[in-house]
mmCIF file of C-alpha atoms in Angstrom:
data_model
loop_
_atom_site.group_PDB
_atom_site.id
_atom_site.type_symbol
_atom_site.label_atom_id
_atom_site.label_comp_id
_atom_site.label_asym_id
_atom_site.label_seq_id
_atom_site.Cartn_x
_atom_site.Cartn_y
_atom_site.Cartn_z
ATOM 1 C CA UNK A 1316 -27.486 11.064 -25.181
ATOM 2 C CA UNK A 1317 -26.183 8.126 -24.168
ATOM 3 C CA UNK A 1318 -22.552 6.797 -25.793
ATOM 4 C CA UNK A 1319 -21.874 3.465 -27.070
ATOM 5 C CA UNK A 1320 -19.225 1.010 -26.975
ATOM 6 C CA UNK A 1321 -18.109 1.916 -30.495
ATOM 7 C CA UNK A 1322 -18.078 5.681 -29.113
ATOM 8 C CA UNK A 1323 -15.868 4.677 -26.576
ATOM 9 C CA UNK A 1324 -13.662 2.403 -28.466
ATOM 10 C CA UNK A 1325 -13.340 4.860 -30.888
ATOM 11 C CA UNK A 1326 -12.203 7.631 -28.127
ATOM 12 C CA UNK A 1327 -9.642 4.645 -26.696
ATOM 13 C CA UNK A 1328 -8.178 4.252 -30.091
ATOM 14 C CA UNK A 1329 -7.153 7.805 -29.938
ATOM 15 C CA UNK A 1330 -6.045 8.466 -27.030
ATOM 16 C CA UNK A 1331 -3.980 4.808 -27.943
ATOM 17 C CA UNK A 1332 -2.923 6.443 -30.893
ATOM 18 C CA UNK A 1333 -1.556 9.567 -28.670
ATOM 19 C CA UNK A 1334 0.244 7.752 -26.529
ATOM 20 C CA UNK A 1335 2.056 5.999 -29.507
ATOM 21 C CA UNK A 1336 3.522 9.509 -30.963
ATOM 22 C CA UNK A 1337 4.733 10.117 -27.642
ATOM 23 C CA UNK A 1338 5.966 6.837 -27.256
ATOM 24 C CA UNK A 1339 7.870 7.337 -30.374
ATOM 25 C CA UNK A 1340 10.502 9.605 -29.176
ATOM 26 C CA UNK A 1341 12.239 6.559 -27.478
ATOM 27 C CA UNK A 1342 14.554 6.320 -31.456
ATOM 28 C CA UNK A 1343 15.599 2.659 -30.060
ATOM 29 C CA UNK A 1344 11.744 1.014 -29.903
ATOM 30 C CA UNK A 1345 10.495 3.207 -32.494
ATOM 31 C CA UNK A 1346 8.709 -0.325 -34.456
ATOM 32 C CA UNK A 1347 7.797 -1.879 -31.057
ATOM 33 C CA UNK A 1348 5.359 1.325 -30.289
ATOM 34 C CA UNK A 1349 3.837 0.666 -33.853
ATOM 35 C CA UNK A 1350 3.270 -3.134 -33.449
ATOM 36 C CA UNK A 1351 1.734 -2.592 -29.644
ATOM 37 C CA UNK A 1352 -0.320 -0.342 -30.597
ATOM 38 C CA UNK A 1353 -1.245 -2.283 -33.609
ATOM 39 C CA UNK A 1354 -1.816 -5.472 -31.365
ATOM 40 C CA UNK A 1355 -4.268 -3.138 -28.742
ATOM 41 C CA UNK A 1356 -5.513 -1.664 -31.160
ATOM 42 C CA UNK A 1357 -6.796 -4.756 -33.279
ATOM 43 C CA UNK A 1358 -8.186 -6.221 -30.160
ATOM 44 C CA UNK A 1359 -10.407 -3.002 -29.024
ATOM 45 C CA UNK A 1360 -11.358 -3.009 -32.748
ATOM 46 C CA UNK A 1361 -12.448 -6.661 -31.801
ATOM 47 C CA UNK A 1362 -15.132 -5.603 -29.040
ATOM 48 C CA UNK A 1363 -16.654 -2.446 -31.058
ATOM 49 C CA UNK A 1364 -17.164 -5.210 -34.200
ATOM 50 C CA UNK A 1365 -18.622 -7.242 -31.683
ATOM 51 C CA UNK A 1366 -20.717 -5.154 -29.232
ATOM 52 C CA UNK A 1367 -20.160 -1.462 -30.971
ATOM 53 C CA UNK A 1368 -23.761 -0.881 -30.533
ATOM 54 C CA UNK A 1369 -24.241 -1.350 -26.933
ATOM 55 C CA UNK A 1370 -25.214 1.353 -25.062
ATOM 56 C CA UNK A 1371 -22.362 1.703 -22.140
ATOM 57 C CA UNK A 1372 -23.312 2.576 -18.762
ATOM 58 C CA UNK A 1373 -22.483 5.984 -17.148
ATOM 59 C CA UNK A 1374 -20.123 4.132 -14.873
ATOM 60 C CA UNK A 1375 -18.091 2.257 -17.652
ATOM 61 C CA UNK A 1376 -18.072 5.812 -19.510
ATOM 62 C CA UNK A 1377 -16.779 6.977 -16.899
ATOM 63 C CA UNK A 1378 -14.142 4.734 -16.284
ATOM 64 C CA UNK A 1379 -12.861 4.791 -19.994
ATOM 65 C CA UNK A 1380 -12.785 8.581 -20.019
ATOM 66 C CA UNK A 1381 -10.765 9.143 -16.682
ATOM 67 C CA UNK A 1382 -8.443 5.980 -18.475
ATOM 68 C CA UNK A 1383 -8.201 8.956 -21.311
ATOM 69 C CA UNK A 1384 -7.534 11.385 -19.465
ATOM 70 C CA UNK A 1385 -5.040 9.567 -17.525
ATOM 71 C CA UNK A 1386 -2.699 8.897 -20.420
ATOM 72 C CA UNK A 1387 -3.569 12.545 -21.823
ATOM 73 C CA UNK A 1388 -0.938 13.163 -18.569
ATOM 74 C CA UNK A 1389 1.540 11.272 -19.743
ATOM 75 C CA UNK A 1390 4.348 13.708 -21.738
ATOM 76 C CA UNK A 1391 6.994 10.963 -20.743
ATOM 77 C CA UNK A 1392 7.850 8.891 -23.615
ATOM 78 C CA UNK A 1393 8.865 5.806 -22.345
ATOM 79 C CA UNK A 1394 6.304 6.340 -19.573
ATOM 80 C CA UNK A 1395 3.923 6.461 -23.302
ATOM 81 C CA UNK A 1396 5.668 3.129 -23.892
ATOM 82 C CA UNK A 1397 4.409 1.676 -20.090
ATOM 83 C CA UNK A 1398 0.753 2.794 -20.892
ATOM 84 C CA UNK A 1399 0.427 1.213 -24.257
ATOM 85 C CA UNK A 1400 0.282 -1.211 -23.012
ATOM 86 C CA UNK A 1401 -1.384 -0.723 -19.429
ATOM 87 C CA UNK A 1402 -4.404 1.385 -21.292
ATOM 88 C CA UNK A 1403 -6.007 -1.108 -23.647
ATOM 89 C CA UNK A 1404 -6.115 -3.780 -20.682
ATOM 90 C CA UNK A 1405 -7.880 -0.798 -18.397
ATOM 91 C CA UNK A 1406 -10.239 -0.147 -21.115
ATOM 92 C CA UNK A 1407 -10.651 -3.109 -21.744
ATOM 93 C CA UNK A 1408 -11.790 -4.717 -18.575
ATOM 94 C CA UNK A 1409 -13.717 -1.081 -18.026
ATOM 95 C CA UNK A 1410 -16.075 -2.819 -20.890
ATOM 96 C CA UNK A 1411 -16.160 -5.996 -19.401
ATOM 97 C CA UNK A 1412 -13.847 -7.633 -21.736
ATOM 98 C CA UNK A 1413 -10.878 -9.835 -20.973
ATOM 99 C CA UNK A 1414 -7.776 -7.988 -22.329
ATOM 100 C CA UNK B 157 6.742 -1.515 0.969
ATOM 101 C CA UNK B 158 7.938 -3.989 -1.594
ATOM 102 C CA UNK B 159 6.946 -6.772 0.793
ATOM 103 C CA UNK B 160 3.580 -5.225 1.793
ATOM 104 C CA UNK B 161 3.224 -4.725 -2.398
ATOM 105 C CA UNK B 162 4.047 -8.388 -2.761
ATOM 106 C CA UNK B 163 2.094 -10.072 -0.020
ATOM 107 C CA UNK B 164 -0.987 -7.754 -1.273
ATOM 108 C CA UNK B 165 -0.341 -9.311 -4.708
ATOM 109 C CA UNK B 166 -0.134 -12.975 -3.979
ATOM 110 C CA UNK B 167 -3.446 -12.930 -2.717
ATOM 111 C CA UNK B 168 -4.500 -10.889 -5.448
ATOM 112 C CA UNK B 169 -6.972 -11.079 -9.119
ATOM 113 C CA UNK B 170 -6.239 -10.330 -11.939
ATOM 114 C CA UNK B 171 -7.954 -7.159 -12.051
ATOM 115 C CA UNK B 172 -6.291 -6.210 -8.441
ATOM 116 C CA UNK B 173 -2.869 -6.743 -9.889
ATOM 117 C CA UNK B 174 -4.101 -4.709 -13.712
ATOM 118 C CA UNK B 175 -5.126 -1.930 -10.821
ATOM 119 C CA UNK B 176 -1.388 -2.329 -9.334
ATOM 120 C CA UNK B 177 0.525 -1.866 -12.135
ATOM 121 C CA UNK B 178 -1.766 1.062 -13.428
ATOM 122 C CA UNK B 179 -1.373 2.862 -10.292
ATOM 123 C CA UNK B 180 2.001 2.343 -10.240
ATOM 124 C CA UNK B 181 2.705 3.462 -14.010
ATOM 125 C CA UNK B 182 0.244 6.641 -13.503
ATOM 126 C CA UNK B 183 0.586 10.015 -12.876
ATOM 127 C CA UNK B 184 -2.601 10.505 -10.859
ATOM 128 C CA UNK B 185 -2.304 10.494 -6.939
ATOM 129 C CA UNK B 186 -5.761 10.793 -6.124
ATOM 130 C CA UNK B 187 -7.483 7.148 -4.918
ATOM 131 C CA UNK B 188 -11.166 8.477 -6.020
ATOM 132 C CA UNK B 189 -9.675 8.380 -9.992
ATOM 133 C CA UNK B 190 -8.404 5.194 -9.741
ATOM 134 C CA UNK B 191 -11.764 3.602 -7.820
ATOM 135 C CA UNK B 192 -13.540 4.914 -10.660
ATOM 136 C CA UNK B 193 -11.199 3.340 -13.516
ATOM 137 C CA UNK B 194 -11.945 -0.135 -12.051
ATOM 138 C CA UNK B 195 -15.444 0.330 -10.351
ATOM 139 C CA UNK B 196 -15.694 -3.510 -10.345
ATOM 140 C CA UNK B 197 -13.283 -3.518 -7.660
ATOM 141 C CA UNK B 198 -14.780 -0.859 -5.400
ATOM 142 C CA UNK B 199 -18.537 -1.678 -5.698
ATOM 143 C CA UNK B 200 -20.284 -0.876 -2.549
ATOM 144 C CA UNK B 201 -20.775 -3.667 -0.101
ATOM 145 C CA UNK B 202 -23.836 -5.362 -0.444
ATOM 146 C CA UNK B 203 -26.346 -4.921 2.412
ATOM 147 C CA UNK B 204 -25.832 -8.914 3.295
ATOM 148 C CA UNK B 205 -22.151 -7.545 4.835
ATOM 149 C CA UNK B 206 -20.863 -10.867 2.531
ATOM 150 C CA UNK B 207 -17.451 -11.193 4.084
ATOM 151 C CA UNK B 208 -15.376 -12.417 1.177
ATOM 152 C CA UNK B 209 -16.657 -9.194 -0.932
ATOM 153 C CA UNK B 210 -15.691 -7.040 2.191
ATOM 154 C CA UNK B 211 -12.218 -8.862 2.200
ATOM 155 C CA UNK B 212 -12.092 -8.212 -1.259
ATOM 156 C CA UNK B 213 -12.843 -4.282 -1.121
ATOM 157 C CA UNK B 214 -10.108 -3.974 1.358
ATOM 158 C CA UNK B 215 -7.603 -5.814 -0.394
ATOM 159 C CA UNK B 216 -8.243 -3.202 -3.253
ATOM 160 C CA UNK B 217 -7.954 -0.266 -1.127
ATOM 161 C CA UNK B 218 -4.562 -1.634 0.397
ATOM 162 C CA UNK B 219 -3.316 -2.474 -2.954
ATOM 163 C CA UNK B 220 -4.221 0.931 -4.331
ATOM 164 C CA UNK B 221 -2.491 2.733 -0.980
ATOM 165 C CA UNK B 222 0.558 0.880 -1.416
ATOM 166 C CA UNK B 223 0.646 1.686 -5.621
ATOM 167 C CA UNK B 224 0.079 5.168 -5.060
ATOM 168 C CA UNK B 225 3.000 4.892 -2.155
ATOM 169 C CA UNK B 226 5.210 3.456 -5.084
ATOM 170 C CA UNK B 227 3.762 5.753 -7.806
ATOM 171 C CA UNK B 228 5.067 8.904 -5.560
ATOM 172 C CA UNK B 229 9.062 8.153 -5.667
ATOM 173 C CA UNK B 230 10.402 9.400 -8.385
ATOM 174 C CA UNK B 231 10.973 7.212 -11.571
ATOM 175 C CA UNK B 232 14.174 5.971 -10.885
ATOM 176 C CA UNK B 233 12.802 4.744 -7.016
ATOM 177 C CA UNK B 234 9.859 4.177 -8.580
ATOM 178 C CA UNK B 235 11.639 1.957 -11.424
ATOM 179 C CA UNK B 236 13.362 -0.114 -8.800
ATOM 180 C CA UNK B 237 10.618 -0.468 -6.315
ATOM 181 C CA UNK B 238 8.604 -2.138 -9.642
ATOM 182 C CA UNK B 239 10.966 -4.457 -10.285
ATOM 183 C CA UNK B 240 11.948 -5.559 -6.657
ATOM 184 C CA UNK B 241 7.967 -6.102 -6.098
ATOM 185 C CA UNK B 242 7.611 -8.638 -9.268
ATOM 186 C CA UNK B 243 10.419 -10.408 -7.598
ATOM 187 C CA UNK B 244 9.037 -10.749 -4.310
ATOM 188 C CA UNK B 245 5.479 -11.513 -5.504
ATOM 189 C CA UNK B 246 7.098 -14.610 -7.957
ATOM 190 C CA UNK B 247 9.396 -15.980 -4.485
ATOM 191 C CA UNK B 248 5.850 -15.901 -3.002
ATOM 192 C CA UNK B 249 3.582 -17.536 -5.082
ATOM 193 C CA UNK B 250 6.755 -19.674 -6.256
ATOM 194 C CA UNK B 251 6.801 -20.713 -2.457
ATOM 195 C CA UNK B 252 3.027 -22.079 -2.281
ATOM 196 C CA UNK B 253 3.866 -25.195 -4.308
ATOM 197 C CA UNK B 254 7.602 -25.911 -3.570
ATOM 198 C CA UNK B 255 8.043 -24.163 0.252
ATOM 199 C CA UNK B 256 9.703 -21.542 1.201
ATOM 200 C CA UNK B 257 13.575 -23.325 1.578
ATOM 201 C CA UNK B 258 13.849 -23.991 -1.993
ATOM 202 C CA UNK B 259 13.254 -20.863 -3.423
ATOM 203 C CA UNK B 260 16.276 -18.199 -3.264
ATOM 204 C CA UNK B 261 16.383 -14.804 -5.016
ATOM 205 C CA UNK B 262 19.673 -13.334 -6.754
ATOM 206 C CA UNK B 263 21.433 -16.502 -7.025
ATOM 207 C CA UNK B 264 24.206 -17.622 -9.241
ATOM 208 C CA UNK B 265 23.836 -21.072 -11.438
ATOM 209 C CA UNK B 266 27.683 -22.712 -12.043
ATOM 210 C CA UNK B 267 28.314 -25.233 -14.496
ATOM 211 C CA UNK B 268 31.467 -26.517 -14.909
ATOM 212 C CA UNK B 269 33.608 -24.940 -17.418
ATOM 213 C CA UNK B 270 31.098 -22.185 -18.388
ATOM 214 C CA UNK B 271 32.101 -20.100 -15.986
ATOM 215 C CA UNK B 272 32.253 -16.746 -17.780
ATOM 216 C CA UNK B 273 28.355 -16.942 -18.643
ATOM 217 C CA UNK B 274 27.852 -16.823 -14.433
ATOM 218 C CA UNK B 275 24.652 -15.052 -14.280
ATOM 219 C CA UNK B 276 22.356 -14.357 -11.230
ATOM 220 C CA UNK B 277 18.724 -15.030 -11.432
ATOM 221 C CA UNK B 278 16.491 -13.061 -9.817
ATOM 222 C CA UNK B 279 14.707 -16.437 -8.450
ATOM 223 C CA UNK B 280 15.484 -19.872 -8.574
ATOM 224 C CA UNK B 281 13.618 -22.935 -7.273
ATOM 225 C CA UNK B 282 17.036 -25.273 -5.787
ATOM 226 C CA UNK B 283 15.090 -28.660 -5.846
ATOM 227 C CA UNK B 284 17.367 -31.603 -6.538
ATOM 228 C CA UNK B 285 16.230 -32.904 -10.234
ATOM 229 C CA UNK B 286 13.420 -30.046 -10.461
ATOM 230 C CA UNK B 287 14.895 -27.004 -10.818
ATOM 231 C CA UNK B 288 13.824 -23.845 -12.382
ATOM 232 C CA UNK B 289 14.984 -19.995 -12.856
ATOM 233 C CA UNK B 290 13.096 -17.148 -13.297
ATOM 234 C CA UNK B 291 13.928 -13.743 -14.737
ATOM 235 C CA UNK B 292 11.381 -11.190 -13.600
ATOM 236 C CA UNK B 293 10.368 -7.725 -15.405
ATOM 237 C CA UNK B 294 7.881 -5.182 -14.595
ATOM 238 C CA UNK B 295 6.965 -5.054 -18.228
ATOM 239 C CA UNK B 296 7.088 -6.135 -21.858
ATOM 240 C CA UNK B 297 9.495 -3.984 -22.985
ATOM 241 C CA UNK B 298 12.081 -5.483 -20.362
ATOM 242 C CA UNK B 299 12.314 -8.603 -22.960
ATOM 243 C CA UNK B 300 15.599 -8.479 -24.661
ATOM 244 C CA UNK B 301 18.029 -10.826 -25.968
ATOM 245 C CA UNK B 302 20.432 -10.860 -23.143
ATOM 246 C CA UNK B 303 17.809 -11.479 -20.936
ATOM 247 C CA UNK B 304 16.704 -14.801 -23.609
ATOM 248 C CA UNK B 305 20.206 -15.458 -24.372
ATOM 249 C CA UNK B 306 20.910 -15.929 -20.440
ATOM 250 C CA UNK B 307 18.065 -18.192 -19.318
ATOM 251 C CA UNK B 308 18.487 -20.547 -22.952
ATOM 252 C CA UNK B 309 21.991 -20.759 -21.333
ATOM 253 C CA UNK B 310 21.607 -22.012 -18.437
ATOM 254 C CA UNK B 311 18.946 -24.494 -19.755
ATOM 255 C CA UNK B 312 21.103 -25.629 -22.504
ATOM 256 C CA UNK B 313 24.545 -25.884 -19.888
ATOM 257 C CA UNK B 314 22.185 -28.092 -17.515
ATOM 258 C CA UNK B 315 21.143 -30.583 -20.032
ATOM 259 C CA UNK B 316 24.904 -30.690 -21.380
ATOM 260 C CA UNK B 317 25.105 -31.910 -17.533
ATOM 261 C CA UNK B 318 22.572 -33.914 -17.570
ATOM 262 C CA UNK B 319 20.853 -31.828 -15.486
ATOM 263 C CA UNK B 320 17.233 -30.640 -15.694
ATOM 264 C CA UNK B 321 16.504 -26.919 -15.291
ATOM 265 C CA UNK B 322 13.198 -24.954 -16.452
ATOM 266 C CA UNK B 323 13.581 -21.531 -17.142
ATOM 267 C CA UNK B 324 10.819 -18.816 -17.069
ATOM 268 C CA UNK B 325 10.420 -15.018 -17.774
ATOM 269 C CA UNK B 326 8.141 -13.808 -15.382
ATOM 270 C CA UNK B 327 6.676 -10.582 -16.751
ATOM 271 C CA UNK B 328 4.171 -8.028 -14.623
ATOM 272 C CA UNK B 329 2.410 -7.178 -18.070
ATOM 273 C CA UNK B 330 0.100 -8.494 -20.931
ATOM 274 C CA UNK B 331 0.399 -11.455 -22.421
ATOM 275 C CA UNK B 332 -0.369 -9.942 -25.576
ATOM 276 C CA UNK B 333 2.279 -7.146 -25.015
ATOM 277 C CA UNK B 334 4.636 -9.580 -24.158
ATOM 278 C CA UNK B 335 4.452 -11.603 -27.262
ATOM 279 C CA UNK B 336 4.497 -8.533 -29.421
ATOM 280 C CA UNK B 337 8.104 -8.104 -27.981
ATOM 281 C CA UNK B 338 9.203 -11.782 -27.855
ATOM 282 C CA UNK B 339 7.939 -11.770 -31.788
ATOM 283 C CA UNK B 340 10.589 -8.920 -32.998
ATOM 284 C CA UNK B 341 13.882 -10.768 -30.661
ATOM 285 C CA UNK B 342 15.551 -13.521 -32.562
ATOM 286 C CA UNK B 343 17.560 -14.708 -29.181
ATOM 287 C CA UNK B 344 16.345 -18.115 -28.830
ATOM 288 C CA UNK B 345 13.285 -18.625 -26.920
ATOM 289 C CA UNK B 346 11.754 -21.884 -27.551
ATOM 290 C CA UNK B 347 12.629 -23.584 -24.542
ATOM 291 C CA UNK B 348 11.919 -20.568 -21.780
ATOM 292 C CA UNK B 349 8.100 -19.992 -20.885
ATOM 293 C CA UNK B 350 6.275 -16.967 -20.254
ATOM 294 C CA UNK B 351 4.735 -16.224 -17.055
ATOM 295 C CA UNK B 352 2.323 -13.104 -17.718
ATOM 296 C CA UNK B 353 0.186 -10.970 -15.707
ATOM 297 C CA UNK B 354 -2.737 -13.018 -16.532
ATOM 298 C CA UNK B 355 -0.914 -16.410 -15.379
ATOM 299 C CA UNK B 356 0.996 -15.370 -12.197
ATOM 300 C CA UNK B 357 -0.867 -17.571 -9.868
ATOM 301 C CA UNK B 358 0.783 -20.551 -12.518
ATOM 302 C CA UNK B 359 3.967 -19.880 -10.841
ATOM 303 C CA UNK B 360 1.892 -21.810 -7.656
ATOM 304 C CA UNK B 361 0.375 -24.451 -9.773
ATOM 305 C CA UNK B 362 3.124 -25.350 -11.599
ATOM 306 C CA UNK B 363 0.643 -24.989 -15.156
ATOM 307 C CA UNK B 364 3.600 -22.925 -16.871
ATOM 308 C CA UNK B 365 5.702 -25.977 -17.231
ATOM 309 C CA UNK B 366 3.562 -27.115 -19.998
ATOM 310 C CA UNK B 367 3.776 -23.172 -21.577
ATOM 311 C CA UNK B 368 7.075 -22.968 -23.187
ATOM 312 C CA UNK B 369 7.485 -19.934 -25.893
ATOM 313 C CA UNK B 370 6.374 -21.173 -29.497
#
């Protein structure tokens, strides 16, 4: 069955939200990780409003879930901090979307 | 590398240079992963042989075999590599509008009888009645107040001189990032302008002037 861009959103949001509990480790920035990934993740929220029930190609599935799977690497935490950045643009232009 | 990196990314998109500084963040060494994360960048070439999309495709592939040269130093290499590349890429593009002599990297701005707030910029643009001073981070997260407090300074010193001097933070990152991080600093900020990832090629335009922080 094919996913959609909600069901991909949805799987970014997570893997965003990961990244932010490793990110949170860093003491210092502990309120910057919570307000990035509040920023990313109000604009990914943006495109699954907008286009949640799109069907996404195999390709741009693809893409988003190697994106996951990329950050799923990441046990650094201010590596985490990098990516929260760096994911939500990937995903983002993965759907087609200007970040 | 850093000025095979930088040449790569002067001639760059958008999505080239998101590609760069994934790569270059990542922990993945294998090119197939990363074609696959951007596929717009590594389409096949069309049967016409068009050459701008083959010069395109290869400027991807040399971009991604220089990040993943970058991406395999360790972080503290790695760390310096990153930001010696975002300074090399803004004396490039810098370059295109104001030639090559008047930009300089890692130079010192005196005014008289400020001495002790000497601080060298990591570019500068020497042009008699023009000039202009960048700061330059690999990311968001390199915004802090000294980094605010030093370019307002030497704005504020040359207009005490009469002197004009536009200051910029060139950052290798979201906008959106970036202005989550300027948001929580209370260094002043209203007179420096942000150069993002999305608006490097600015920095050969000249549009940032008109950009200044809110």
């Amino acid at each position: 069955m094919s996913r959609t861009i909600r069901d991909l959103v949805e799987a970014a949001v997570d893997a965003l939200a990961g990244l932010a509990v490793r990110g949170e480790d860093v003491d210092d920035e502990w309120s910057y990780v919570a307000d990035i990934e509040a920023a990313w993740r109000a604009r990914l929220e943006e495109v699954a409003t907008t286009r949640g029930d799109e069907p996404a190609s195999g390709t741009v599935a693809h893409a988003v879930d190697l994106a996951i799977d990329e950050v799923a690497r990441i046990a650094d935490p201010h590596r985490a901090i990098d990516w929260l950045s760096t994911f939500p643009q990937v995903v983002l232009v993965a759907l087609g979307e200007v970040p | 590398m850093v000025h095979r990196a930088a040449d790569l990314l002067a001639e760059a998109t958008f999505l080239q240079r998101l590609l760069a500084r994934a790569v270059m963040n990542g922990e993945s060494d294998e090119a197939a992963l990363w074609r696959s994360m951007f596929p717009g960048l590594f389409d096949p070439i069309s049967a016409s042989g068009d050459s701008a999309e083959g010069s395109a495709r290869a400027r991807s592939e040399a971009l991604l075999a220089v990040a993943l040269e970058v991406a395999g130093r360790g972080d503290r290499v790695r760390d310096q590599i990153r930001g010696a590349i975002v300074e090399a890429l803004t004396e490039r593009l810098l370059s295109r509008r104001t030639g090559g002599g008047a930009v300089r990297r890692e130079r010192r701005i005196l005014f008289d009888g400020v001495r002790s707030e000497i601080h060298p910029y990591d570019v500068t643009v020497e042009v008699p009645g023009a000039a202009e001073a960048f700061d330059c981070k690999w990311g968001a997260r390199g915004i802090k107040a000294d980094v605010l407090h030093q370019l307002d300074d030497a704005r504020v010193h040359a207009g005490d001189e009469d002197a004009r001097l536009r200051v910029g933070l060139v950052v290798f990152d979201a906008d959106r990032s970036c202005r989550v991080r300027l948001a929580r600093e209370t260094a002043p900020s209203a007179g420096t302008h942000l150069i993002s990832l999305e608006a490097l090629d600015r920095l050969a335009t000249g549009e940032w002037h008109d950009r200044a922080l809110p």
